[in-house]
Amino acid sequence: MSGASMRPFDELDVSPLEFWSTTMEERDKTFSVLRRERPLSWHRPMQGGLLAPDIDGVWVATSHELIAEVSKKPEIYSSAQGINMEDLSEDIVEAASSMLGTDPPKHGSLRKVISSAFTPKRVSLIQEQIEGQAARIVDDLLKEKEGDFVKLVSKRLPMWTVFEMLGLEEELREETALHAEELVSWNDDDVAAGRQPMELLNGALVSLLTIGMEFAGRRRAEPKSDLMTALVQAEVDGRKLTDDEIGSFFVLLSVAGNDTTRNTTTIAARALQDFPVQRALLMEDFDGRIGGAIEEFVRWTSPVMSFRRTVTEDTVLGGHDLLKGDWVVMLYTSGNRDESVFVDPWKFDITRSPNPHQGFGGGGPHFCMGNFVAKMQLRAIFDQLLHRAPNLRVGDPDFLTGSFVRSVKSMPCTVD
Amino acid sequence: MGFADADEVEKYLGGIFAEALADQEIGPKLRATGISLKTVYADPDVTLLIDLGAGQVTRVDESAESGAEMRMAADTGNSYWQGKVNLPLAMAKGKVKVSGDIASLLKLAPLTKKLVPAYVARLNADGRTDLLA
Ligand code: HEM
């Protein structure tokens, strides 16, 4: 028996899917104890629907400090062996995660080439389109008067923005969005609809890769002024992106840019209703306060609840001896409620300053590359919603079960 | 350079399964999957039925029944066993086609990655450096 398998599991069990089917408030009662008493704790492998990992247990980092430490040491805490709690094959990690699933120096060189094309300046070119689209979404909402907020509002902007930015042809958007959805929801019974999780995931992945690579091929043959053209042309220090790399980045963008922003929209809309004083504060000076408010939306929501790393050499973290090969799970959802960093962490406070939340990651080299895109969208949609649909009422959100994305499947709404 | 004929494909791409089935660690795991996998190679053309439950590898007709099926060029098979083929990417490019019980097939993929060193060692031992990717 190895040392790791003899180590007793923490008495607070955070591994079962059942634990992840409760609310964030409920889960945080457990995390709060862990953060304060045992910010790094040892648990059973997280429960999921895919390949059972060949490991004895996982380390779980719940404090802001340890999440930051793990994020900032990619040489010790590797992403290349997988970033989710389930044991996906290396092939899938590589194909689905692009740079998110790589380590230095490969990560740096890839991120450099991609970011030479994917710049705030390029995205600002479509700022007016994003605002126009946000206005249309609210036009439609006002016409519909009632329905599912996710379908009517939250879902419509993020995927559209990614597609618009990339320049993906209109007729491919619906299908691509569907596969992007499947890629993150294989664990959910509603979405899986009887299909094997692994089959669902692989099928979605292969479809997205195919769409992405064919799309890259069309832009290579006939350049336009969109992001895909910039990606196929990008070159830094003589390095260009291969078809495989572009295909994988296309997958990453379709996923990373999609439900994260969507769920932030949904959950922030609910928070603004639950905390009318905060909402009034925002409306007093929308332009002056929306920037800070968006940071709080992301902290409050924590749409990405976790990412995982694998230890590359024996090390010490939070006073524990970690062995090469150990898994470390970072719970951003917990770091964002750390009472030693955030005063009154369960207060939704749009004027919170400073607000060093970990919604976009713990501050290492993988820090969310599209955060400026997310912020631009959130600003546009809340500008429209708050000014043009002041009587919007939303009901209770129906959450997706899982430990990765904090996703709302539906939330009823009315406007009058 | 690639495989000269169907016999070579069978010797190496079928042989690696036979070797794996005999392996103390991987063998039992492969048998436990109980999958019957038909691998249809092209250029040179040969179809192998890998019956993991029974622990047998046999050359069969392309129309043989099986639980799952994989189609690829023999060259792609050779690269795959050297760890140079990413399955989802190869599937997206149409280089590898799968059908049948895909879920089981996908569960097999990580196990097969463990066989890469043995495959490369075999090529080297036989002096087939021409087949190294
Ligand atoms: C509120 C919305 C979003 C949240 C909460 C979010 C969160 C995250 C997180 C937690 C990471 C990993 C950070 C780490 O490992 O340290 C990440 C990475 C990334 N995100 Fe986002 N994201 C959001 C929106 C977007 C959008 C809109 C895009 C693109 C259009 C995007 C593109 C990316 C990319 C490309 C990476 C990988 C960066 C790398 O590995 O170097 N994200 N994001």
PDB file of C-alpha atoms in Angstrom, chain B residues 14-73:
ATOM      1  CA  GLY B  14      -2.111  -7.594 -34.547  1.00  0.00           C
ATOM      2  CA  GLY B  15       1.008  -8.656 -32.674  1.00  0.00           C
ATOM      3  CA  ILE B  16       0.881  -5.721 -30.288  1.00  0.00           C
ATOM      4  CA  PHE B  17      -2.530  -6.874 -29.053  1.00  0.00           C
ATOM      5  CA  ALA B  18      -1.314 -10.435 -28.656  1.00  0.00           C
ATOM      6  CA  GLU B  19       1.614  -9.127 -26.660  1.00  0.00           C
ATOM      7  CA  ALA B  20      -0.614  -6.896 -24.574  1.00  0.00           C
ATOM      8  CA  LEU B  21      -2.980  -9.760 -23.795  1.00  0.00           C
ATOM      9  CA  ALA B  22       0.008 -11.686 -22.479  1.00  0.00           C
ATOM     10  CA  ASP B  23       1.106  -8.762 -20.318  1.00  0.00           C
ATOM     11  CA  GLN B  24       0.547  -9.340 -16.610  1.00  0.00           C
ATOM     12  CA  GLU B  25      -0.754  -5.870 -15.864  1.00  0.00           C
ATOM     13  CA  ILE B  26      -2.562  -4.875 -19.051  1.00  0.00           C
ATOM     14  CA  GLY B  27      -3.729  -8.309 -20.203  1.00  0.00           C
ATOM     15  CA  PRO B  28      -6.398  -8.844 -17.540  1.00  0.00           C
ATOM     16  CA  LYS B  29      -7.699  -5.286 -18.001  1.00  0.00           C
ATOM     17  CA  LEU B  30      -8.045  -5.796 -21.728  1.00  0.00           C
ATOM     18  CA  ARG B  31      -9.820  -9.140 -21.280  1.00  0.00           C
ATOM     19  CA  ALA B  32     -12.156  -7.601 -18.731  1.00  0.00           C
ATOM     20  CA  THR B  33     -13.456  -5.126 -21.318  1.00  0.00           C
ATOM     21  CA  GLY B  34     -14.813  -8.122 -23.256  1.00  0.00           C
ATOM     22  CA  ILE B  35     -14.808  -6.047 -26.437  1.00  0.00           C
ATOM     23  CA  SER B  36     -14.570  -7.567 -29.870  1.00  0.00           C
ATOM     24  CA  LEU B  37     -12.889  -4.991 -32.043  1.00  0.00           C
ATOM     25  CA  LYS B  38     -12.578  -5.228 -35.780  1.00  0.00           C
ATOM     26  CA  THR B  39      -9.678  -3.218 -37.157  1.00  0.00           C
ATOM     27  CA  VAL B  40      -9.911  -2.642 -40.881  1.00  0.00           C
ATOM     28  CA  TYR B  41      -6.564  -1.520 -42.285  1.00  0.00           C
ATOM     29  CA  ALA B  42      -6.009  -0.186 -45.758  1.00  0.00           C
ATOM     30  CA  ASP B  43      -2.858  -0.100 -47.858  1.00  0.00           C
ATOM     31  CA  PRO B  44      -1.928  -2.882 -47.350  1.00  0.00           C
ATOM     32  CA  ASP B  45      -5.456  -4.145 -46.831  1.00  0.00           C
ATOM     33  CA  VAL B  46      -6.119  -6.510 -43.986  1.00  0.00           C
ATOM     34  CA  THR B  47      -8.834  -6.899 -41.383  1.00  0.00           C
ATOM     35  CA  LEU B  48      -8.079  -8.193 -37.915  1.00  0.00           C
ATOM     36  CA  LEU B  49     -10.571  -9.224 -35.297  1.00  0.00           C
ATOM     37  CA  ILE B  50      -9.330  -8.530 -31.793  1.00  0.00           C
ATOM     38  CA  ASP B  51     -11.533 -10.562 -29.488  1.00  0.00           C
ATOM     39  CA  LEU B  52     -10.419  -9.303 -26.129  1.00  0.00           C
ATOM     40  CA  GLY B  53     -12.837 -11.443 -24.143  1.00  0.00           C
ATOM     41  CA  ALA B  54     -11.438 -14.596 -25.697  1.00  0.00           C
ATOM     42  CA  GLY B  55      -7.918 -13.192 -25.851  1.00  0.00           C
ATOM     43  CA  GLN B  56      -7.557 -13.869 -29.568  1.00  0.00           C
ATOM     44  CA  VAL B  57      -6.375 -11.976 -32.609  1.00  0.00           C
ATOM     45  CA  THR B  58      -7.375 -13.411 -35.968  1.00  0.00           C
ATOM     46  CA  ARG B  59      -7.353 -12.316 -39.564  1.00  0.00           C
ATOM     47  CA  VAL B  60     -10.920 -12.146 -40.851  1.00  0.00           C
ATOM     48  CA  ASP B  61     -12.991 -11.059 -43.787  1.00  0.00           C
ATOM     49  CA  GLU B  62     -13.868  -7.361 -43.835  1.00  0.00           C
ATOM     50  CA  SER B  63     -17.551  -8.245 -43.411  1.00  0.00           C
ATOM     51  CA  ALA B  64     -17.009 -10.144 -40.134  1.00  0.00           C
ATOM     52  CA  GLU B  65     -19.297  -9.283 -37.215  1.00  0.00           C
ATOM     53  CA  SER B  66     -17.894  -7.339 -34.257  1.00  0.00           C
ATOM     54  CA  GLY B  67     -18.919  -5.106 -31.368  1.00  0.00           C
ATOM     55  CA  ALA B  68     -16.871  -2.146 -32.513  1.00  0.00           C
ATOM     56  CA  GLU B  69     -15.007  -1.238 -35.638  1.00  0.00           C
ATOM     57  CA  MET B  70     -12.051   0.991 -36.474  1.00  0.00           C
ATOM     58  CA  ARG B  71     -10.907   1.860 -39.989  1.00  0.00           C
ATOM     59  CA  MET B  72      -7.624   3.471 -40.862  1.00  0.00           C
ATOM     60  CA  ALA B  73      -4.620   3.283 -43.160  1.00  0.00           C
TER      61      ALA B  73
END
